[in-house]
Tab-separated table of C-alpha atoms in Angstrom:
chain	number	residue	atom	x	y	z
A	1174	MET	CA	16.514	-51.879	12.568
A	1175	LEU	CA	19.202	-50.000	11.017
A	1176	ALA	CA	17.452	-50.333	7.257
A	1177	ILE	CA	14.077	-48.896	8.926
A	1178	SER	CA	16.370	-46.021	10.896
A	1179	GLY	CA	18.396	-45.419	7.069
A	1180	VAL	CA	14.781	-45.246	5.135
A	1181	LEU	CA	13.635	-43.015	8.089
A	1182	GLY	CA	16.484	-41.047	8.096
A	1183	PHE	CA	16.195	-40.522	4.107
A	1184	LEU	CA	12.481	-39.489	4.168
A	1185	LEU	CA	12.986	-36.851	6.645
A	1186	PHE	CA	16.322	-35.434	4.814
A	1187	GLN	CA	14.364	-35.733	1.597
A	1188	GLU	CA	11.323	-33.987	3.451
A	1189	LYS	CA	13.466	-31.083	5.136
A	1190	THR	CA	14.597	-30.608	1.269
A	1191	GLU	CA	11.188	-30.294	-0.489
A	1192	THR	CA	10.359	-27.461	2.949
A	1193	ASP	CA	13.565	-25.664	2.128
A	1194	LYS	CA	12.340	-25.969	-1.328
A	1195	GLN	CA	9.487	-24.358	-0.757
A	1196	SER	CA	10.094	-22.280	1.664
A	1197	THR	CA	12.740	-20.596	-0.709
A	1198	GLU	CA	10.291	-20.446	-3.248
A	1199	ILE	CA	8.211	-18.325	-1.390
A	1200	SER	CA	11.030	-15.995	-0.884
A	1201	ILE	CA	11.103	-15.143	-3.666
A	1202	LYS	CA	7.464	-15.239	-4.496
A	1203	ALA	CA	7.639	-12.553	-1.694
A	1204	ARG	CA	10.719	-10.253	-2.999
A	1205	ASP	CA	8.842	-10.021	-6.671
A	1206	LEU	CA	5.322	-9.245	-5.402
A	1207	ALA	CA	6.735	-6.747	-3.312
A	1208	ILE	CA	9.434	-4.986	-6.384
A	1209	THR	CA	6.534	-5.439	-8.580
A	1210	HIS	CA	4.301	-3.452	-6.112
A	1211	SER	CA	6.489	-1.170	-6.078
A	1212	ARG	CA	7.058	0.148	-8.732
A	1213	LEU	CA	3.513	0.222	-9.572
A	1214	ASP	CA	2.966	2.979	-6.688
A	1215	SER	CA	6.162	4.571	-8.395
A	1216	ILE	CA	4.836	4.954	-11.267
A	1217	SER	CA	1.400	5.608	-9.938
A	1218	ARG	CA	3.191	8.815	-8.732
A	1219	GLU	CA	5.433	9.576	-11.453
A	1220	LEU	CA	2.040	9.801	-13.277
A	1221	ASP	CA	0.368	11.800	-10.967
A	1222	ALA	CA	3.065	14.370	-11.646
A	1223	LYS	CA	2.852	14.172	-15.893
A	1224	ILE	CA	-1.097	14.624	-15.488
A	1225	ALA	CA	-0.261	17.834	-13.068
A	1226	GLN	CA	1.892	19.400	-15.468
A	1227	VAL	CA	-0.129	18.264	-18.797
A	1228	GLN	CA	-2.692	19.763	-17.574
A	1229	GLN	CA	-0.763	23.154	-16.057
A	1230	LEU	CA	0.214	23.052	-20.160
A	1231	GLY	CA	-2.836	22.828	-21.243
A	1232	GLY	CA	-2.306	18.995	-22.534
A	1233	ASN	CA	-5.552	16.831	-22.799
A	1234	ILE	CA	-5.337	14.975	-19.169
A	1235	GLU	CA	-8.557	12.276	-19.826
A	1236	GLU	CA	-5.932	9.961	-21.322
A	1237	LEU	CA	-3.408	9.579	-18.239
A	1238	GLN	CA	-6.489	9.926	-16.298
A	1239	LYS	CA	-7.831	6.065	-17.696
A	1240	LEU	CA	-4.499	5.046	-17.285
A	1241	LYS	CA	-4.582	6.303	-13.624
A	1242	VAL	CA	-7.736	4.393	-12.904
A	1243	GLN	CA	-6.334	1.174	-14.587
A	1244	LEU	CA	-2.702	1.277	-12.685
A	1245	GLU	CA	-4.345	1.476	-9.264
A	1246	ALA	CA	-6.946	-1.591	-10.269
A	1247	ASP	CA	-3.503	-3.877	-10.888
A	1248	ASN	CA	-1.881	-2.562	-8.144
A	1249	ALA	CA	-4.733	-3.841	-6.120
A	1250	SER	CA	-5.367	-6.732	-7.973
A	1251	LEU	CA	-2.069	-7.090	-7.748
A	1252	LEU	CA	-1.944	-7.593	-3.581
A	1253	LYS	CA	-5.486	-9.142	-3.853
A	1254	THR	CA	-4.534	-12.253	-6.002
A	1255	LYS	CA	-2.858	-15.602	-4.831
A	1256	ASN	CA	-1.413	-16.800	-7.260
A	1257	VAL	CA	0.213	-14.122	-8.817
A	1258	SER	CA	1.511	-14.093	-12.334
A	1259	ILE	CA	4.444	-11.948	-12.079
A	1260	ALA	CA	6.046	-11.291	-15.674
A	1261	LYS	CA	2.165	-10.465	-16.376
A	1262	TYR	CA	2.623	-7.179	-14.567
A	1263	THR	CA	6.531	-7.006	-15.741
A	1264	LYS	CA	4.922	-6.769	-19.199
A	1265	LYS	CA	2.074	-4.243	-18.238
A	1266	ILE	CA	4.748	-2.476	-16.236
A	1267	LYS	CA	6.807	-2.063	-19.476
A	1268	GLU	CA	3.591	-0.634	-20.949
A	1269	TYR	CA	3.380	1.712	-18.522
A	1270	GLU	CA	6.687	2.878	-18.605
A	1271	ALA	CA	6.578	3.463	-22.513
A	1272	ILE	CA	3.374	5.239	-22.279
A	1273	LEU	CA	5.552	8.194	-19.724
A	1274	THR	CA	8.473	7.898	-21.661
A	1275	GLN	CA	6.096	8.771	-24.856
A	1276	LYS	CA	3.996	11.828	-22.409
A	1277	ASP	CA	7.435	12.385	-22.123
A	1278	GLU	CA	7.686	14.079	-25.268
A	1279	GLU	CA	4.498	15.265	-25.575
A	1280	ILE	CA	5.576	17.168	-22.623
A	1281	ALA	CA	8.489	18.218	-23.933
A	1282	ARG	CA	7.076	19.471	-27.300
A	1283	LEU	CA	3.868	21.158	-24.960
A	1284	GLN	CA	6.831	23.479	-23.225
A	1285	GLU	CA	8.345	24.291	-26.310
A	1286	GLU	CA	4.819	25.667	-28.008
A	1287	ASN	CA	4.171	27.446	-24.618
A	1288	GLY	CA	7.316	29.185	-25.403
A	1289	GLN	CA	6.181	30.582	-28.379
A	1290	LEU	CA	2.856	31.149	-27.183
A	1291	THR	CA	4.645	33.360	-24.069
A	1292	ASN	CA	7.258	35.346	-26.382
A	1293	GLN	CA	4.858	36.169	-28.538
A	1294	ASN	CA	1.980	37.094	-25.355
A	1295	GLN	CA	4.967	39.489	-24.416
A	1296	GLN	CA	5.115	41.067	-27.400
A	1297	LEU	CA	1.988	41.541	-28.031
A	1298	SER	CA	1.695	42.999	-24.782
A	1299	GLN	CA	4.889	45.709	-25.228
A	1300	GLU	CA	2.907	46.201	-29.174
A	1301	ASN	CA	-0.285	47.057	-26.403
A	1302	THR	CA	1.379	49.300	-24.096
A	1303	THR	CA	3.139	51.207	-27.335
A	1304	ILE	CA	0.220	52.040	-28.726
A	1305	ARG	CA	-1.808	52.016	-25.130
A	1306	THR	CA	0.673	54.553	-24.273
A	1307	ASP	CA	0.519	56.715	-28.259
A	1308	LEU	CA	-3.107	56.448	-28.179
A	1309	ASP	CA	-2.957	58.347	-24.197
A	1310	ASN	CA	-0.315	60.767	-25.238
A	1311	THR	CA	-2.942	61.222	-28.507
A	1312	ARG	CA	-5.020	61.629	-25.976
A	1313	ARG	CA	-4.017	63.944	-23.940
A	1314	SER	CA	-2.804	66.214	-25.936
A	1315	TYR	CA	-7.114	66.328	-27.795
A	1316	SER	CA	-7.760	66.949	-24.129
A	1317	ASP	CA	-5.606	69.210	-24.058
A	1318	SER	CA	-6.227	71.332	-27.541
A	1319	VAL	CA	-10.287	71.128	-26.659
A	1320	SER	CA	-9.622	72.925	-23.570
A	1321	THR	CA	-8.222	75.448	-25.353
A	1322	LEU	CA	-10.428	75.808	-27.205
A	1323	ARG	CA	-13.368	75.613	-24.851
A	1324	THR	CA	-11.172	78.767	-22.442
A	1325	SER	CA	-10.426	80.716	-25.823
A	1326	ASN	CA	-14.709	79.847	-26.962
A	1327	GLN	CA	-15.247	80.704	-23.311
A	1328	GLU	CA	-12.971	83.828	-23.355
A	1329	LEU	CA	-15.243	85.075	-26.663
A	1330	ALA	CA	-18.343	84.411	-24.978
A	1331	ASP	CA	-17.238	86.022	-22.073
A	1332	LYS	CA	-15.962	88.794	-24.320
A	1333	VAL	CA	-19.177	88.819	-26.184
A	1334	THR	CA	-21.331	88.846	-23.384
A	1335	ILE	CA	-19.481	92.066	-22.289
A	1336	GLY	CA	-19.548	94.272	-25.013
A	1337	SER	CA	-23.163	93.724	-25.439
A	1338	ALA	CA	-24.241	95.105	-21.803
A	1339	LEU	CA	-26.352	97.517	-21.678
A	1340	ARG	CA	-25.140	101.163	-20.387
A	1341	ALA	CA	-27.740	103.849	-18.777
A	1342	GLU	CA	-26.079	107.032	-19.981
A	1343	ASN	CA	-27.381	110.580	-18.458
A	1344	VAL	CA	-28.985	109.309	-15.734
A	1345	ARG	CA	-31.142	111.848	-13.128
A	1346	VAL	CA	-33.090	111.651	-10.101
A	1347	LEU	CA	-35.921	113.708	-10.328
A	1348	ALA	CA	-38.875	114.256	-7.377
A	1349	VAL	CA	-42.526	113.808	-7.759
A	1350	ASN	CA	-45.005	115.196	-5.351
A	1351	LYS	CA	-47.849	114.162	-4.477
A	1352	LYS	CA	-49.932	115.962	-6.478
A	1353	GLY	CA	-47.433	114.438	-9.514
A	1354	LYS	CA	-45.884	117.443	-10.531
A	1355	THR	CA	-42.326	116.483	-11.070
A	1356	ARG	CA	-39.203	118.598	-10.255
A	1357	SER	CA	-35.985	118.852	-11.157
A	1358	ASN	CA	-32.499	120.562	-10.720
A	1359	ASP	CA	-29.222	120.474	-11.713
A	1360	GLU	CA	-27.843	119.122	-7.256
A	1361	ASN	CA	-30.627	116.773	-7.702
A	1362	GLU	CA	-31.613	118.182	-4.290
A	1363	TYR	CA	-35.109	118.511	-2.775
A	1364	LYS	CA	-37.465	118.509	0.141
A	1365	GLY	CA	-37.972	115.400	1.983
A	1366	LYS	CA	-42.089	116.693	1.667
A	1367	ARG	CA	-41.914	117.493	-1.691
A	1368	VAL	CA	-40.320	114.079	-2.450
A	1369	ASP	CA	-43.490	111.447	-2.425
A	1370	LYS	CA	-41.768	109.353	-5.474
A	1371	ILE	CA	-38.540	109.659	-7.246
A	1372	LYS	CA	-38.791	109.485	-11.614
A	1373	VAL	CA	-35.212	108.219	-12.974
A	1374	ALA	CA	-34.477	108.846	-16.091
A	1375	PHE	CA	-31.703	107.666	-18.315
A	1376	THR	CA	-31.169	107.015	-22.061
A	1377	LEU	CA	-29.423	103.326	-23.599
A	1378	ALA	CA	-26.620	104.044	-25.568
A	1379	PRO	CA	-26.356	101.704	-29.014
A	1380	ASN	CA	-25.054	98.723	-29.469
A	1381	PRO	CA	-24.875	96.311	-31.893
A	1382	LEU	CA	-24.018	93.018	-30.283
A	1383	THR	CA	-27.043	93.909	-27.661
A	1384	LYS	CA	-30.141	91.647	-29.445
A	1385	GLU	CA	-33.080	94.023	-29.835
A	1386	GLU	CA	-35.593	92.077	-27.556
A	1387	SER	CA	-37.589	92.785	-23.919
A	1388	LYS	CA	-35.428	93.544	-20.983
A	1389	ASP	CA	-35.086	93.731	-17.408
A	1390	ILE	CA	-34.135	96.917	-15.755
A	1391	MET	CA	-33.360	96.491	-11.561
A	1392	MET	CA	-33.145	99.585	-9.535
A	1393	ARG	CA	-31.388	100.145	-6.405
A	1394	VAL	CA	-31.901	102.799	-4.275
A	1395	VAL	CA	-29.249	102.350	-1.168
A	1396	ASP	CA	-30.132	105.477	1.575
A	1397	PRO	CA	-27.951	107.756	3.301
A	1398	GLU	CA	-27.302	104.788	6.371
A	1399	GLY	CA	-26.647	102.508	3.594
A	1400	ALA	CA	-29.807	99.807	3.713
A	1401	VAL	CA	-31.560	99.525	0.180
A	1402	LEU	CA	-35.344	100.063	0.018
A	1403	SER	CA	-36.880	96.900	0.353
A	1404	ASP	CA	-40.999	96.848	-0.022
A	1405	THR	CA	-42.262	93.546	-1.594
A	1406	GLU	CA	-45.787	95.502	-2.029
A	1407	THR	CA	-43.647	98.311	-4.567
A	1408	GLY	CA	-42.310	95.992	-6.115
A	1409	SER	CA	-39.004	95.023	-4.926
A	1410	GLY	CA	-36.997	91.423	-4.775
A	1411	ILE	CA	-33.633	89.259	-5.277
A	1412	PHE	CA	-31.465	89.108	-7.912
A	1413	SER	CA	-28.104	87.182	-9.043
A	1414	PHE	CA	-25.114	89.558	-9.818
A	1415	GLN	CA	-21.704	88.219	-9.725
A	1416	GLY	CA	-22.844	85.242	-7.837
A	1417	ARG	CA	-24.199	86.816	-5.049
A	1418	ASP	CA	-27.659	87.562	-4.397
A	1419	MET	CA	-28.999	90.826	-4.246
A	1420	GLN	CA	-31.614	93.331	-3.590
A	1421	TYR	CA	-33.370	95.195	-5.518
A	1422	THR	CA	-36.163	98.350	-5.225
A	1423	TYR	CA	-38.135	98.117	-8.103
A	1424	LYS	CA	-38.125	96.847	-11.226
A	1425	GLN	CA	-39.260	97.344	-14.896
A	1426	SER	CA	-39.164	95.340	-18.171
A	1427	ILE	CA	-38.708	98.042	-21.608
A	1428	GLN	CA	-38.038	96.955	-25.196
A	1429	TYR	CA	-34.514	97.639	-26.131
A	1430	SER	CA	-33.529	98.679	-29.857
A	1431	ASN	CA	-30.980	100.284	-30.879
A	1432	ASN	CA	-31.798	103.991	-31.511
A	1433	ARG	CA	-31.394	105.604	-28.521
A	1434	PRO	CA	-34.397	104.594	-26.269
A	1435	VAL	CA	-35.474	106.637	-23.031
A	1436	VAL	CA	-36.232	105.036	-20.107
A	1437	GLU	CA	-38.709	106.278	-17.071
A	1438	MET	CA	-38.747	104.297	-13.894
A	1439	LEU	CA	-40.948	105.545	-11.461
A	1440	TYR	CA	-40.517	104.848	-8.153
A	1441	THR	CA	-43.242	104.861	-5.219
A	1442	ARG	CA	-42.032	104.460	-1.678
A	1443	GLY	CA	-45.036	105.198	0.701
A	1444	GLN	CA	-43.255	106.936	3.292
A	1445	GLN	CA	-40.958	110.095	3.612
A	1446	TYR	CA	-38.354	109.828	3.376
A	1447	LYS	CA	-35.172	110.926	5.422
A	1448	LYS	CA	-32.358	113.511	4.907
A	1449	GLY	CA	-29.285	112.685	3.434
A	1450	LYS	CA	-27.818	111.493	-0.017
A	1451	TYR	CA	-29.261	108.338	-1.387
A	1452	ASN	CA	-27.231	106.330	-4.899
A	1453	VAL	CA	-29.057	104.730	-7.144
A	1454	GLU	CA	-27.270	101.645	-8.823
A	1455	LEU	CA	-28.906	99.734	-12.255
A	1456	TYR	CA	-28.541	96.528	-12.963
A	1457	ALA	CA	-29.730	94.638	-16.810
A	1458	GLU	CA	-28.148	90.885	-17.947
A	1459	GLY	CA	-26.183	90.296	-15.296
A	1460	PHE	CA	-23.722	93.774	-15.390
A	1461	LYS	CA	-24.503	96.998	-14.004
A	1462	ILE	CA	-25.498	99.636	-16.513
A	1463	GLY	CA	-24.911	103.152	-14.946
A	1464	GLN	CA	-25.804	104.553	-11.676
A	1465	GLY	CA	-27.121	108.172	-9.906
A	1466	GLU	CA	-27.750	109.801	-6.698
A	1467	PHE	CA	-30.440	112.536	-5.165
A	1468	VAL	CA	-29.748	114.611	-1.776
A	1469	VAL	CA	-33.183	114.861	0.190
A	1470	ARG	CA	-32.742	118.368	2.306
C-alpha cells in the first residue's frame, strides 16, 4: 500500500508539474500575443499619421497605403491564427519600423522642399505685388493723362463749336398785310389790323469756322404775356436747347455761305395779334444767334 501510495503521489506531482508548465507557457504566449498586437496597432496609428503628413506635403502615398492594407491583414491574422509564430511577427514589425524610419527621411526631404517652395512663392508674391503696384500706378497715370487730354479735347471742341456758331445781324421785323404789302419803320410798331403776317429779315455774319451747308433756323415769337406762338399747322414744333426741349414758332432751312447771306422768314399766324410787345428769338445748331422785337398797337 505504501508502494502504491508512493507511485500515485509521484504521478500526481508529475501531472501537476506538467499542468503548471503548460499554464505558464499559455500565459507567456498570451502576453507575447498582446504585446505583438499592441505594437501592430501602434505602427498602424503611426502609419496613418505618416500617410496624412506625406499627402499634405504633396508626396506619393501609394506605397504607404499598400503597407497599411498589409498591416491590417497581418493584425487580423494574428488574432485568428491558433499556432502563432511570435518570432515571425516580430520580424515583420521590425520591417514595418524600418519602412517608417525611411518615410521619416522622405518627410524631412519633402518639408525642406516645401519650405524652399514657400520661400520662392513668397518672393514671387512680393515681386507680383510690386509689379501690380507699378502697373496700377502706370495705368492710373495713363488714365489721368487720357482724362486730361479728353477734357482738353472736349474744351477745344466746345470752343470750336461755339466759334462756329451762326450770328444774325441787323434783325428787323416787318409787318405784311393781307394784300401782301410790307410795312416797316424804325420803331417796329404796327397796327394790329394791318398785321396779317410778319417777316423777319436779317444777315448772317461771315464765319470761316462754319460749314457752308444747309442750316435749320428756328424762330420763336413770344407774345406780351410770355407765351410762345405755336401752331403745328403753321410749322411749329419742338427743338432742344441747352439740354431742354423748347417750342419754336416757325422753322426754315437755308443754304449757308460765307458771304453774308440775307435771310427772310415769313410767318403766317392765321389770327389777329393782340396789342403789346412781341419778342422774336432766333436759334440754330444749339445756339441763340439773334433776337428782335415788334409792337402791335
